[in-house]
Amino acid sequence: MLSCTLQVPIFYVLARVSTLSCFNAASIFRSFSLNDSVNASDRIRRITANDQPTESSPADSSNIREDQLNTLGFSTLNKVDTNLQQSLHRHGYAHYSFVQFNSYRESARAFYVVGITSAVNKHFDHPVHNCEWLSSQNSTNIHVTKANMIYVYYDQFPRLYVVATVNCTFDEDVGMDDLGGSLIITVSVGPYPGDTEKAVAMVEQQGAASEFVRKRDNPPPYKIAFCGPPMHGNIRAEWIVHWLVYHHYLWKGKEHFFFYNVGGLQDHHHRLLDPWVKSGYLTIIDASDQGQYPSWYHNQLMLANDCLHRTRFLASWTFFHDLDEFLHIPPPRSLSSLLSRYRDKPYITFGSIGVNLTICADPQSADLAADWPVQRLLWMHKRPYCADATFDPWVCRQWQGARKYAANSRKVYAAAVHTAARPDVGGADLNATIATMYHYHGVLSTQANICQVNVSLSLPSSQLKEIVPEIADYNKEYAISKTTTKARKSMDLTQLLLGT
């Protein structure tokens, strides 16, 4: 299992001035200075309700006792004091300029550093200013270029941190002599242009350049890579294995899965997943410390961008969807034909159709004989999801259609949740009749109550509607169930991975 640690090169400290009120501050402020040695808890006192101005007592500084003002570090106007002092008191915690997660070489002269930045810095500063390449063998051979900050403007809700990828592209090849070197980034540490500090973003060992050239110039080892969402909370372990079996069959064993654990995978999960890891199909990356730097949905966008760059030279296509979503390509089309048809596109997106988790087919039904929940959950919404009623739901785009996508690994440089972020145009948004993500929303949580109603498939539709009236709002769809059944029977390898 890989372990990635968030690195914090430098930070800002935010501070706040405590005052009684704007009125009192105007009348009693004489001077202002910073004194970090003062303990805020010893200096700050609250004025009680009895001390506040009332309607019968005008709001002026005479209503505040002098000893209270002295406690707060103020002096009244009728007392001459030429050594007044007011302190800044820190509350909360610091916002870091840039928190690095990982770095990748993209070409002979380009690198990407994946991380997050303070939302404040994003709007009012340039978190990373410059990039340098320093040769391991020649300390005077330094290449410098301006850092290009890449932000994701899709699928991101306000939080203290936002995803930020630093692109360092030099004017000439660097490090291709195979001698090794270091990528250095210049990070903001203060509000002024000169307030910067250098941090090591990447160290490339001797011989790494040759390895990079080999990966770049040769066909990728996998047809498909999968980038999973952050795995958190109480996860239904068996569902993950069922999901793996289905997609392993769909992708014909030409894939590699990447899971990011942010605290959801426990020992019993690892026991189920270890066969997949040992067989070379799955990599689990531990990113549990990401919780120290709060960003939307457990830093999902940062992890997605890490996986995008991680898989650039590993696979032809990189898929981004959740573990409660199953990709389906209705015949006569196939996934292989779709990927071939759109091979020149930077990405393709898939519509989303929800699945009812309450109604299940009876496991003893003659034409089913299945025990896995995914084989029994047959009732799907009649139309794809779309948040905007004015759109055609079958082609509803991006987050409005809850779409997921596959990125052409060498043509996309920033990832969002529902579509590629750079470039964000030029892809193919497939009609949901061509390719669909069936969404079993909520099924991963162990708290979800699935299969509460079991119905016999031998009953006629009219009788089913009488027993379960809401079933009329859904279509019965066997595609995922039947494909899962085939997957369970298809390969000895699958039995090995299941541990049976």
Short mmCIF file of C-alpha atoms in Angstrom, two decimals:
data_model
loop_
_atom_site.label_atom_id
_atom_site.label_comp_id
_atom_site.label_asym_id
_atom_site.label_seq_id
_atom_site.Cartn_x
_atom_site.Cartn_y
_atom_site.Cartn_z
CA MET A 1 0.00 0.00 0.00
CA LEU A 2 1.35 3.37 -0.99
CA SER A 3 1.38 6.22 1.49
CA CYS A 4 1.29 9.85 0.40
CA THR A 5 1.87 12.60 2.94
CA LEU A 6 0.72 16.15 2.52
CA GLN A 7 3.77 18.39 2.72
CA VAL A 8 3.49 21.91 4.08
CA PRO A 9 6.30 24.14 2.89
CA ILE A 10 5.10 27.45 4.34
CA PHE A 11 2.06 29.31 5.65
CA TYR A 12 0.36 32.52 6.61
CA VAL A 13 -0.93 33.20 10.10
CA LEU A 14 -4.20 35.06 10.23
CA ALA A 15 -4.82 37.29 13.20
CA ARG A 16 -7.72 39.39 14.38
CA VAL A 17 -7.95 42.52 16.53
CA SER A 18 -10.40 42.37 19.43
CA THR A 19 -12.22 45.66 20.08
CA LEU A 20 -15.14 46.74 22.22
CA SER A 21 -17.05 48.42 19.42
CA CYS A 22 -16.38 50.72 16.50
CA PHE A 23 -17.60 53.68 18.60
CA ASN A 24 -15.39 52.91 21.57
CA ALA A 25 -12.44 52.03 19.35
CA ALA A 26 -12.64 55.45 17.67
CA SER A 27 -12.59 57.22 21.01
CA ILE A 28 -9.92 55.23 22.80
CA PHE A 29 -7.43 54.02 20.18
CA ARG A 30 -4.19 55.98 20.47
CA SER A 31 -1.65 53.58 19.12
CA PHE A 32 -1.35 50.10 17.69
CA SER A 33 1.48 47.58 17.80
CA LEU A 34 2.08 43.85 17.51
CA ASN A 35 3.06 41.91 20.62
CA ASP A 36 3.02 38.16 20.07
CA SER A 37 4.23 37.43 23.60
CA VAL A 38 0.93 38.47 25.17
CA ASN A 39 -1.38 35.66 26.15
CA ALA A 40 -4.79 36.39 24.64
CA SER A 41 -6.66 34.62 27.44
CA ASP A 42 -5.02 36.93 30.01
CA ARG A 43 -5.73 40.13 28.08
CA ILE A 44 -9.25 39.68 26.74
CA ARG A 45 -12.17 40.18 29.09
CA ARG A 46 -15.84 40.28 28.26
CA ILE A 47 -17.98 43.29 29.23
CA THR A 48 -21.07 42.02 31.03
CA ALA A 49 -24.60 42.92 30.03
CA ASN A 50 -24.84 45.33 32.97
CA ASP A 51 -21.88 47.26 31.65
CA GLN A 52 -23.35 47.81 28.17
CA PRO A 53 -24.99 51.14 27.24
CA THR A 54 -28.79 51.20 27.62
CA GLU A 55 -31.47 53.45 26.18
CA SER A 56 -31.26 55.64 29.29
CA SER A 57 -27.47 55.78 29.26
CA PRO A 58 -25.93 57.20 26.07
CA ALA A 59 -23.37 55.04 24.32
CA ASP A 60 -20.19 56.84 25.22
CA SER A 61 -16.87 55.82 26.65
CA SER A 62 -17.76 57.10 30.14
CA ASN A 63 -20.05 54.06 30.60
CA ILE A 64 -17.05 51.72 30.49
CA ARG A 65 -15.06 51.51 33.68
CA GLU A 66 -11.44 52.54 33.44
CA ASP A 67 -10.22 49.31 35.03
CA GLN A 68 -12.01 47.37 32.28
CA LEU A 69 -10.35 49.45 29.60
CA ASN A 70 -6.95 49.03 31.21
CA THR A 71 -7.52 45.26 31.31
CA LEU A 72 -8.10 45.34 27.58
CA GLY A 73 -5.02 47.44 26.93
CA PHE A 74 -6.81 50.77 26.34
CA SER A 75 -6.59 54.13 28.12
CA THR A 76 -9.26 56.82 28.32
CA LEU A 77 -8.76 60.23 26.79
CA ASN A 78 -8.60 62.02 30.15
CA LYS A 79 -5.50 60.07 31.09
CA VAL A 80 -2.27 61.06 29.40
CA ASP A 81 -0.22 58.00 28.44
CA THR A 82 2.39 58.15 25.73
CA ASN A 83 3.12 54.38 25.86
CA LEU A 84 -0.18 52.90 24.73
CA GLN A 85 -0.10 49.38 23.33
CA GLN A 86 -2.67 47.16 21.60
CA SER A 87 -1.94 43.55 20.69
CA LEU A 88 -3.06 41.19 17.96
CA HIS A 89 -4.48 37.92 19.26
CA ARG A 90 -4.53 34.82 17.08
CA HIS A 91 -7.67 32.67 16.92
CA GLY A 92 -8.40 29.54 14.94
CA TYR A 93 -5.53 28.17 12.87
CA ALA A 94 -3.23 29.09 10.02
CA HIS A 95 -4.04 28.88 6.32
CA TYR A 96 -1.16 27.47 4.35
CA SER A 97 -0.08 29.01 1.07
CA PHE A 98 0.47 25.66 -0.58
CA VAL A 99 0.15 22.09 0.68
CA GLN A 100 1.87 19.63 -1.63
CA PHE A 101 0.61 16.08 -2.20
CA ASN A 102 2.71 14.74 -5.06
CA SER A 103 4.82 15.72 -8.10
CA TYR A 104 5.08 14.25 -11.59
CA ARG A 105 7.25 14.73 -14.65
CA GLU A 106 5.05 15.22 -17.72
CA SER A 107 7.67 15.76 -20.42
CA ALA A 108 11.36 16.51 -20.88
CA ARG A 109 10.69 20.08 -19.73
CA ALA A 110 7.33 20.05 -17.90
CA PHE A 111 6.30 19.01 -14.36
CA TYR A 112 3.08 19.05 -12.35
CA VAL A 113 2.93 19.53 -8.57
CA VAL A 114 -0.45 18.50 -7.16
CA GLY A 115 -1.75 20.01 -3.93
CA ILE A 116 -4.13 22.51 -2.36
CA THR A 117 -3.97 26.18 -1.47
CA SER A 118 -5.79 28.46 0.91
CA ALA A 119 -8.95 29.82 -0.68
CA VAL A 120 -7.80 33.28 0.46
CA ASN A 121 -4.46 32.90 -1.31
CA LYS A 122 -6.15 31.78 -4.48
CA HIS A 123 -8.03 35.06 -4.76
CA PHE A 124 -5.52 37.55 -3.36
CA ASP A 125 -2.07 36.12 -3.98
CA HIS A 126 0.00 33.84 -6.20
CA PRO A 127 0.73 30.87 -3.91
CA VAL A 128 3.67 29.58 -5.96
CA HIS A 129 5.72 32.09 -7.96
CA ASN A 130 8.60 30.33 -9.68
CA CYS A 131 10.02 26.89 -10.42
CA GLU A 132 13.70 25.95 -10.56
CA TRP A 133 15.51 22.85 -11.77
CA LEU A 134 18.77 22.20 -9.96
CA SER A 135 21.09 19.51 -11.32
CA SER A 136 22.45 17.02 -8.79
CA GLN A 137 25.91 17.15 -10.38
CA ASN A 138 26.24 20.86 -11.12
CA SER A 139 24.91 23.34 -8.56
CA THR A 140 25.50 26.24 -10.93
CA ASN A 141 23.32 24.71 -13.64
CA ILE A 142 19.98 26.22 -12.60
CA HIS A 143 16.95 26.64 -14.84
CA VAL A 144 14.16 29.03 -13.76
CA THR A 145 10.61 29.45 -15.07
CA LYS A 146 7.39 31.06 -13.89
CA ALA A 147 4.92 28.78 -12.11
CA ASN A 148 1.53 28.41 -13.75
CA MET A 149 -1.27 27.85 -11.22
CA ILE A 150 -4.05 25.54 -12.42
CA TYR A 151 -7.35 25.80 -10.54
CA VAL A 152 -10.49 23.70 -10.95
CA TYR A 153 -13.64 25.79 -11.27
CA TYR A 154 -16.08 22.88 -11.47
CA ASP A 155 -17.52 20.71 -8.72
CA GLN A 156 -15.88 22.70 -5.93
CA PHE A 157 -17.78 24.10 -2.96
CA PRO A 158 -16.41 26.77 -0.60
CA ARG A 159 -13.97 25.38 1.93
CA LEU A 160 -10.76 26.61 3.58
CA TYR A 161 -8.67 24.91 0.89
CA VAL A 162 -9.12 24.44 -2.84
CA VAL A 163 -7.25 22.16 -5.24
CA ALA A 164 -4.27 23.77 -6.96
CA THR A 165 -1.85 22.19 -9.40
CA VAL A 166 1.43 23.92 -10.19
CA ASN A 167 2.64 23.55 -13.77
CA CYS A 168 6.37 24.12 -14.24
CA THR A 169 7.29 24.25 -17.94
CA PHE A 170 10.89 25.22 -18.73
CA ASP A 171 12.17 26.71 -21.98
CA GLU A 172 14.44 23.73 -22.58
CA ASP A 173 14.83 20.11 -21.50
CA VAL A 174 15.93 19.64 -17.90
CA GLY A 175 17.34 16.60 -16.16
CA MET A 176 17.47 14.53 -19.33
CA ASP A 177 21.18 13.86 -18.82
CA ASP A 178 20.11 11.09 -16.41
CA LEU A 179 22.22 12.60 -13.60
CA GLY A 180 19.24 13.44 -11.43
CA GLY A 181 18.15 16.74 -9.94
CA SER A 182 15.61 18.64 -7.88
CA LEU A 183 12.51 20.64 -8.71
CA ILE A 184 12.29 23.69 -6.44
CA ILE A 185 9.20 25.88 -6.06
CA THR A 186 9.15 29.43 -4.67
CA VAL A 187 6.20 29.78 -2.28
CA SER A 188 4.58 32.88 -0.76
CA VAL A 189 5.18 33.42 2.95
CA GLY A 190 3.84 36.95 3.31
CA PRO A 191 1.76 39.68 1.67
CA TYR A 192 4.57 41.39 -0.26
CA PRO A 193 6.21 40.28 -3.52
CA GLY A 194 9.52 39.52 -1.84
CA ASP A 195 7.99 37.43 0.94
CA THR A 196 8.85 34.00 -0.46
CA GLU A 197 10.64 30.83 0.50
CA LYS A 198 11.96 27.93 -1.56
CA ALA A 199 10.74 24.37 -1.06
CA VAL A 200 11.79 21.08 -2.66
CA ALA A 201 8.86 19.74 -4.67
CA MET A 202 10.55 16.74 -6.25
CA VAL A 203 13.87 14.88 -6.22
CA GLU A 204 14.67 12.85 -9.32
CA GLN A 205 17.22 10.08 -8.90
CA GLN A 206 19.92 9.17 -11.36
CA GLY A 207 18.52 7.10 -14.21
CA ALA A 208 14.96 8.38 -13.70
CA ALA A 209 15.01 10.33 -16.97
CA SER A 210 15.65 7.16 -18.99
CA GLU A 211 12.79 5.44 -17.19
CA PHE A 212 10.53 8.37 -18.00
CA VAL A 213 11.47 8.27 -21.71
CA ARG A 214 10.69 4.55 -21.78
CA LYS A 215 7.21 5.10 -20.32
CA ARG A 216 6.54 8.07 -22.57
CA ASP A 217 7.58 6.42 -25.84
CA ASN A 218 6.17 2.92 -25.31
CA PRO A 219 2.50 1.90 -25.36
CA PRO A 220 0.96 2.09 -21.87
CA PRO A 221 0.79 -1.20 -19.95
CA TYR A 222 -2.96 -0.89 -19.36
CA LYS A 223 -5.89 -0.02 -21.56
CA ILE A 224 -7.84 1.49 -18.66
CA ALA A 225 -7.03 3.00 -15.29
CA PHE A 226 -9.68 3.69 -12.68
CA CYS A 227 -9.40 6.55 -10.18
CA GLY A 228 -11.61 5.95 -7.17
CA PRO A 229 -13.12 8.58 -4.86
CA PRO A 230 -11.83 9.07 -1.29
CA MET A 231 -12.89 6.07 0.77
CA HIS A 232 -14.27 7.29 4.09
CA GLY A 233 -16.84 6.41 6.73
CA ASN A 234 -18.35 2.97 7.26
CA ILE A 235 -18.07 1.15 3.95
CA ARG A 236 -19.95 -1.97 2.86
CA ALA A 237 -16.94 -4.19 2.21
CA GLU A 238 -18.60 -6.88 0.10
CA TRP A 239 -20.04 -4.29 -2.28
CA ILE A 240 -16.56 -3.09 -3.20
CA VAL A 241 -15.55 -6.62 -4.19
CA HIS A 242 -18.74 -7.05 -6.27
CA TRP A 243 -18.01 -3.73 -8.00
CA LEU A 244 -14.45 -4.88 -8.76
CA VAL A 245 -15.62 -8.20 -10.21
CA TYR A 246 -18.10 -6.45 -12.52
CA HIS A 247 -15.64 -3.88 -13.88
CA HIS A 248 -12.80 -6.38 -14.10
CA TYR A 249 -15.04 -8.39 -16.43
CA LEU A 250 -16.24 -5.29 -18.33
CA TRP A 251 -12.69 -4.05 -18.89
CA LYS A 252 -11.45 -7.56 -19.80
CA GLY A 253 -8.60 -7.57 -17.29
CA LYS A 254 -6.77 -4.79 -19.12
CA GLU A 255 -7.18 -2.34 -16.26
CA HIS A 256 -5.62 -1.12 -13.05
CA PHE A 257 -7.61 0.26 -10.12
CA PHE A 258 -6.44 3.05 -7.81
CA PHE A 259 -8.20 3.46 -4.45
CA TYR A 260 -7.55 6.38 -2.09
CA ASN A 261 -8.06 5.54 1.57
CA VAL A 262 -8.85 8.52 3.79
CA GLY A 263 -9.91 6.44 6.79
CA GLY A 264 -12.70 4.24 5.42
CA LEU A 265 -10.70 1.06 4.77
CA GLN A 266 -10.31 -1.07 7.88
CA ASP A 267 -8.55 -4.40 8.44
CA HIS A 268 -11.46 -6.51 7.20
CA HIS A 269 -11.59 -4.44 3.99
CA HIS A 270 -7.89 -5.03 3.39
CA ARG A 271 -8.33 -8.78 3.83
CA LEU A 272 -10.91 -8.75 1.03
CA LEU A 273 -8.86 -6.49 -1.22
CA ASP A 274 -5.42 -8.02 -0.67
CA PRO A 275 -5.87 -10.66 -3.42
CA TRP A 276 -6.51 -7.86 -5.92
CA VAL A 277 -3.41 -6.02 -4.74
CA LYS A 278 -1.20 -9.12 -4.86
CA SER A 279 -2.48 -10.00 -8.34
CA GLY A 280 -1.40 -6.59 -9.64
CA TYR A 281 -4.85 -5.17 -10.36
CA LEU A 282 -5.22 -2.75 -7.46
CA THR A 283 -3.12 -0.05 -5.78
CA ILE A 284 -4.32 1.45 -2.48
CA ILE A 285 -2.93 4.87 -1.64
CA ASP A 286 -3.18 5.99 1.97
CA ALA A 287 -4.00 9.68 2.31
CA SER A 288 -5.42 9.66 5.81
CA ASP A 289 -3.69 12.88 6.87
CA GLN A 290 -5.64 14.93 4.29
CA GLY A 291 -8.23 15.66 6.99
CA GLN A 292 -5.86 18.20 8.55
CA TYR A 293 -6.48 20.45 5.55
CA PRO A 294 -10.26 20.69 5.03
CA SER A 295 -11.34 20.81 1.43
CA TRP A 296 -14.54 19.71 -0.29
CA TYR A 297 -15.48 16.04 0.20
CA HIS A 298 -12.26 14.80 1.78
CA ASN A 299 -10.06 16.52 -0.81
CA GLN A 300 -11.70 14.59 -3.65
CA LEU A 301 -10.50 17.01 -6.34
CA MET A 302 -6.90 16.92 -5.14
CA LEU A 303 -6.93 13.11 -5.18
CA ALA A 304 -8.55 13.03 -8.62
CA ASN A 305 -5.84 15.28 -10.02
CA ASP A 306 -3.14 13.20 -8.38
CA CYS A 307 -4.59 10.09 -10.01
CA LEU A 308 -4.85 11.80 -13.38
CA HIS A 309 -1.13 12.57 -13.43
CA ARG A 310 -0.27 9.23 -11.82
CA THR A 311 -1.94 7.35 -14.68
CA ARG A 312 -0.84 9.54 -17.61
CA PHE A 313 1.65 7.00 -18.94
CA LEU A 314 0.07 3.90 -17.39
CA ALA A 315 -3.17 3.71 -19.37
CA SER A 316 -4.81 4.93 -22.56
CA TRP A 317 -7.98 6.03 -20.73
CA THR A 318 -8.57 6.98 -17.10
CA PHE A 319 -12.09 6.54 -15.69
CA PHE A 320 -13.48 8.74 -12.93
CA HIS A 321 -16.62 7.50 -11.20
CA ASP A 322 -17.75 6.20 -7.83
CA LEU A 323 -17.91 2.73 -6.33
CA ASP A 324 -21.71 2.87 -6.31
CA GLU A 325 -21.81 3.47 -10.09
CA PHE A 326 -21.74 0.71 -12.72
CA LEU A 327 -20.88 1.51 -16.33
CA HIS A 328 -23.11 -0.08 -18.98
CA ILE A 329 -22.78 0.02 -22.77
CA PRO A 330 -25.95 -1.38 -24.38
CA PRO A 331 -25.35 -3.70 -27.36
CA PRO A 332 -24.62 -3.68 -30.21
CA ARG A 333 -22.06 -1.12 -29.13
CA SER A 334 -19.14 -2.08 -26.91
CA LEU A 335 -16.79 -0.12 -24.68
CA SER A 336 -13.89 -0.99 -26.96
CA SER A 337 -15.67 0.43 -30.02
CA LEU A 338 -16.59 3.63 -28.16
CA LEU A 339 -13.05 4.25 -26.96
CA SER A 340 -11.74 3.62 -30.44
CA ARG A 341 -14.29 5.97 -32.03
CA TYR A 342 -13.48 8.82 -29.63
CA ARG A 343 -9.73 8.21 -29.33
CA ASP A 344 -8.97 11.75 -30.56
CA LYS A 345 -11.27 13.38 -27.98
CA PRO A 346 -9.81 14.57 -24.64
CA TYR A 347 -12.68 12.98 -22.70
CA ILE A 348 -16.08 11.31 -22.97
CA THR A 349 -18.89 11.61 -20.39
CA PHE A 350 -21.70 9.25 -19.42
CA GLY A 351 -25.25 9.97 -18.27
CA SER A 352 -26.48 8.85 -14.85
CA ILE A 353 -29.59 6.77 -14.12
CA GLY A 354 -30.58 6.14 -10.50
CA VAL A 355 -31.45 2.71 -9.07
CA ASN A 356 -34.09 1.96 -6.44
CA LEU A 357 -32.33 0.39 -3.44
CA THR A 358 -35.48 -0.68 -1.59
CA ILE A 359 -37.09 -3.05 -4.10
CA CYS A 360 -35.21 -6.28 -4.84
CA ALA A 361 -35.97 -9.42 -6.77
CA ASP A 362 -36.49 -12.48 -4.61
CA PRO A 363 -33.15 -14.37 -4.65
CA GLN A 364 -35.02 -17.61 -5.34
CA SER A 365 -36.63 -16.31 -8.53
CA ALA A 366 -36.26 -18.93 -11.24
CA ASP A 367 -34.72 -16.62 -13.84
CA LEU A 368 -32.34 -14.93 -11.40
CA ALA A 369 -30.92 -17.33 -8.79
CA ALA A 370 -28.57 -14.64 -7.49
CA ASP A 371 -27.50 -13.71 -3.99
CA TRP A 372 -25.45 -10.53 -4.51
CA PRO A 373 -27.47 -7.33 -3.98
CA VAL A 374 -26.30 -5.86 -7.30
CA GLN A 375 -27.84 -8.88 -9.06
CA ARG A 376 -31.20 -8.31 -7.37
CA LEU A 377 -31.53 -4.53 -7.64
CA LEU A 378 -33.32 -4.40 -10.98
CA TRP A 379 -35.54 -1.33 -10.85
CA MET A 380 -34.05 1.75 -12.50
CA HIS A 381 -35.40 5.25 -13.05
CA LYS A 382 -37.00 5.72 -16.45
CA ARG A 383 -34.96 8.80 -17.32
CA PRO A 384 -31.43 9.98 -16.51
CA TYR A 385 -30.94 12.44 -13.70
CA CYS A 386 -30.91 16.16 -14.62
CA ALA A 387 -31.02 19.03 -12.14
CA ASP A 388 -32.32 21.46 -14.77
CA ALA A 389 -35.79 20.66 -16.07
CA THR A 390 -35.17 22.77 -19.20
CA PHE A 391 -32.42 20.39 -20.41
CA ASP A 392 -32.84 17.14 -22.27
CA PRO A 393 -32.03 14.60 -19.49
CA TRP A 394 -30.43 12.19 -21.98
CA VAL A 395 -27.66 14.69 -22.76
CA CYS A 396 -27.73 16.76 -19.54
CA ARG A 397 -24.10 17.86 -19.00
CA GLN A 398 -21.61 18.08 -16.14
CA TRP A 399 -22.92 18.30 -12.57
CA GLN A 400 -26.47 19.07 -13.72
CA GLY A 401 -26.59 15.56 -15.14
CA ALA A 402 -24.44 13.98 -12.40
CA ARG A 403 -22.22 12.76 -15.23
CA LYS A 404 -18.99 10.83 -14.86
CA TYR A 405 -16.29 10.49 -17.46
CA ALA A 406 -13.22 8.89 -18.94
CA ALA A 407 -10.19 11.06 -19.71
CA ASN A 408 -7.86 10.45 -22.62
CA SER A 409 -4.85 10.18 -20.34
CA ARG A 410 -2.33 12.20 -22.38
CA LYS A 411 -4.77 14.90 -23.47
CA VAL A 412 -6.15 16.08 -20.09
CA TYR A 413 -4.19 18.09 -17.53
CA ALA A 414 -6.73 18.82 -14.78
CA ALA A 415 -9.63 16.73 -13.47
CA ALA A 416 -12.96 17.64 -11.91
CA VAL A 417 -15.63 15.28 -10.59
CA HIS A 418 -18.14 15.32 -13.44
CA THR A 419 -15.93 16.29 -16.38
CA ALA A 420 -12.37 17.14 -17.32
CA ALA A 421 -11.27 20.58 -16.16
CA ARG A 422 -8.42 21.28 -18.57
CA PRO A 423 -9.40 21.17 -21.32
CA ASP A 424 -13.07 21.57 -20.41
CA VAL A 425 -14.28 21.67 -24.02
CA GLY A 426 -13.81 19.44 -27.03
CA GLY A 427 -14.93 16.20 -25.40
CA ALA A 428 -17.93 14.02 -26.21
CA ASP A 429 -20.99 14.07 -23.93
CA LEU A 430 -22.58 10.76 -24.90
CA ASN A 431 -26.32 10.32 -25.02
CA ALA A 432 -27.36 8.10 -22.08
CA THR A 433 -28.85 5.62 -24.55
CA ILE A 434 -25.29 4.98 -25.80
CA ALA A 435 -23.50 4.70 -22.44
CA THR A 436 -24.90 4.90 -18.91
CA MET A 437 -23.71 4.99 -15.33
CA TYR A 438 -26.27 3.15 -13.20
CA HIS A 439 -26.10 4.86 -9.83
CA TYR A 440 -26.85 2.88 -6.65
CA HIS A 441 -26.68 6.02 -4.58
CA GLY A 442 -26.01 5.40 -0.88
CA VAL A 443 -25.47 1.65 -1.16
CA LEU A 444 -21.86 1.83 0.04
CA SER A 445 -22.81 2.99 3.52
CA THR A 446 -23.40 0.23 6.02
CA GLN A 447 -26.30 2.34 7.31
CA ALA A 448 -28.20 1.99 4.03
CA ASN A 449 -31.20 -0.35 4.23
CA ILE A 450 -31.25 -2.16 0.92
CA CYS A 451 -33.66 -4.84 -0.34
CA GLN A 452 -36.39 -4.02 2.18
CA VAL A 453 -39.03 -5.25 -0.27
CA ASN A 454 -38.46 -8.59 -2.02
CA VAL A 455 -40.73 -9.35 -4.96
CA SER A 456 -41.11 -12.48 -7.06
CA LEU A 457 -40.26 -12.01 -10.71
CA SER A 458 -42.87 -14.60 -11.62
CA LEU A 459 -45.67 -12.19 -10.72
CA PRO A 460 -47.32 -10.25 -13.57
CA SER A 461 -46.63 -6.51 -13.72
CA SER A 462 -50.18 -5.59 -12.76
CA GLN A 463 -49.95 -7.61 -9.57
CA LEU A 464 -46.50 -6.18 -8.75
CA LYS A 465 -47.92 -2.67 -9.02
CA GLU A 466 -50.67 -3.55 -6.60
CA ILE A 467 -48.18 -4.90 -4.06
CA VAL A 468 -45.56 -2.16 -4.54
CA PRO A 469 -47.27 0.89 -6.13
CA GLU A 470 -44.03 2.89 -6.53
CA ILE A 471 -42.64 0.20 -8.80
CA ALA A 472 -44.60 1.86 -11.63
CA ASP A 473 -42.06 4.73 -11.59
CA TYR A 474 -39.21 2.41 -12.61
CA ASN A 475 -38.15 0.20 -15.46
CA LYS A 476 -36.97 -3.33 -14.79
CA GLU A 477 -33.45 -3.63 -16.21
CA TYR A 478 -31.40 -6.84 -16.14
CA ALA A 479 -28.20 -5.52 -17.75
CA ILE A 480 -26.04 -5.06 -14.64
CA SER A 481 -27.42 -8.19 -12.99
CA LYS A 482 -26.73 -10.42 -15.97
CA THR A 483 -23.26 -9.00 -16.58
CA THR A 484 -22.39 -9.56 -12.93
CA THR A 485 -23.59 -13.15 -13.17
CA LYS A 486 -21.38 -13.70 -16.22
CA ALA A 487 -18.46 -12.08 -14.42
CA ARG A 488 -18.81 -14.45 -11.47
CA LYS A 489 -18.68 -17.47 -13.76
CA SER A 490 -16.22 -16.24 -16.36
CA MET A 491 -12.68 -16.73 -15.12
CA ASP A 492 -10.69 -18.82 -12.70
CA LEU A 493 -8.89 -15.58 -11.85
CA THR A 494 -12.13 -14.05 -10.65
CA GLN A 495 -12.64 -16.99 -8.29
CA LEU A 496 -9.13 -16.50 -7.01
CA LEU A 497 -9.74 -12.81 -6.40
CA LEU A 498 -12.94 -13.61 -4.57
CA GLY A 499 -11.04 -15.97 -2.33
CA THR A 500 -13.32 -18.91 -3.22
#
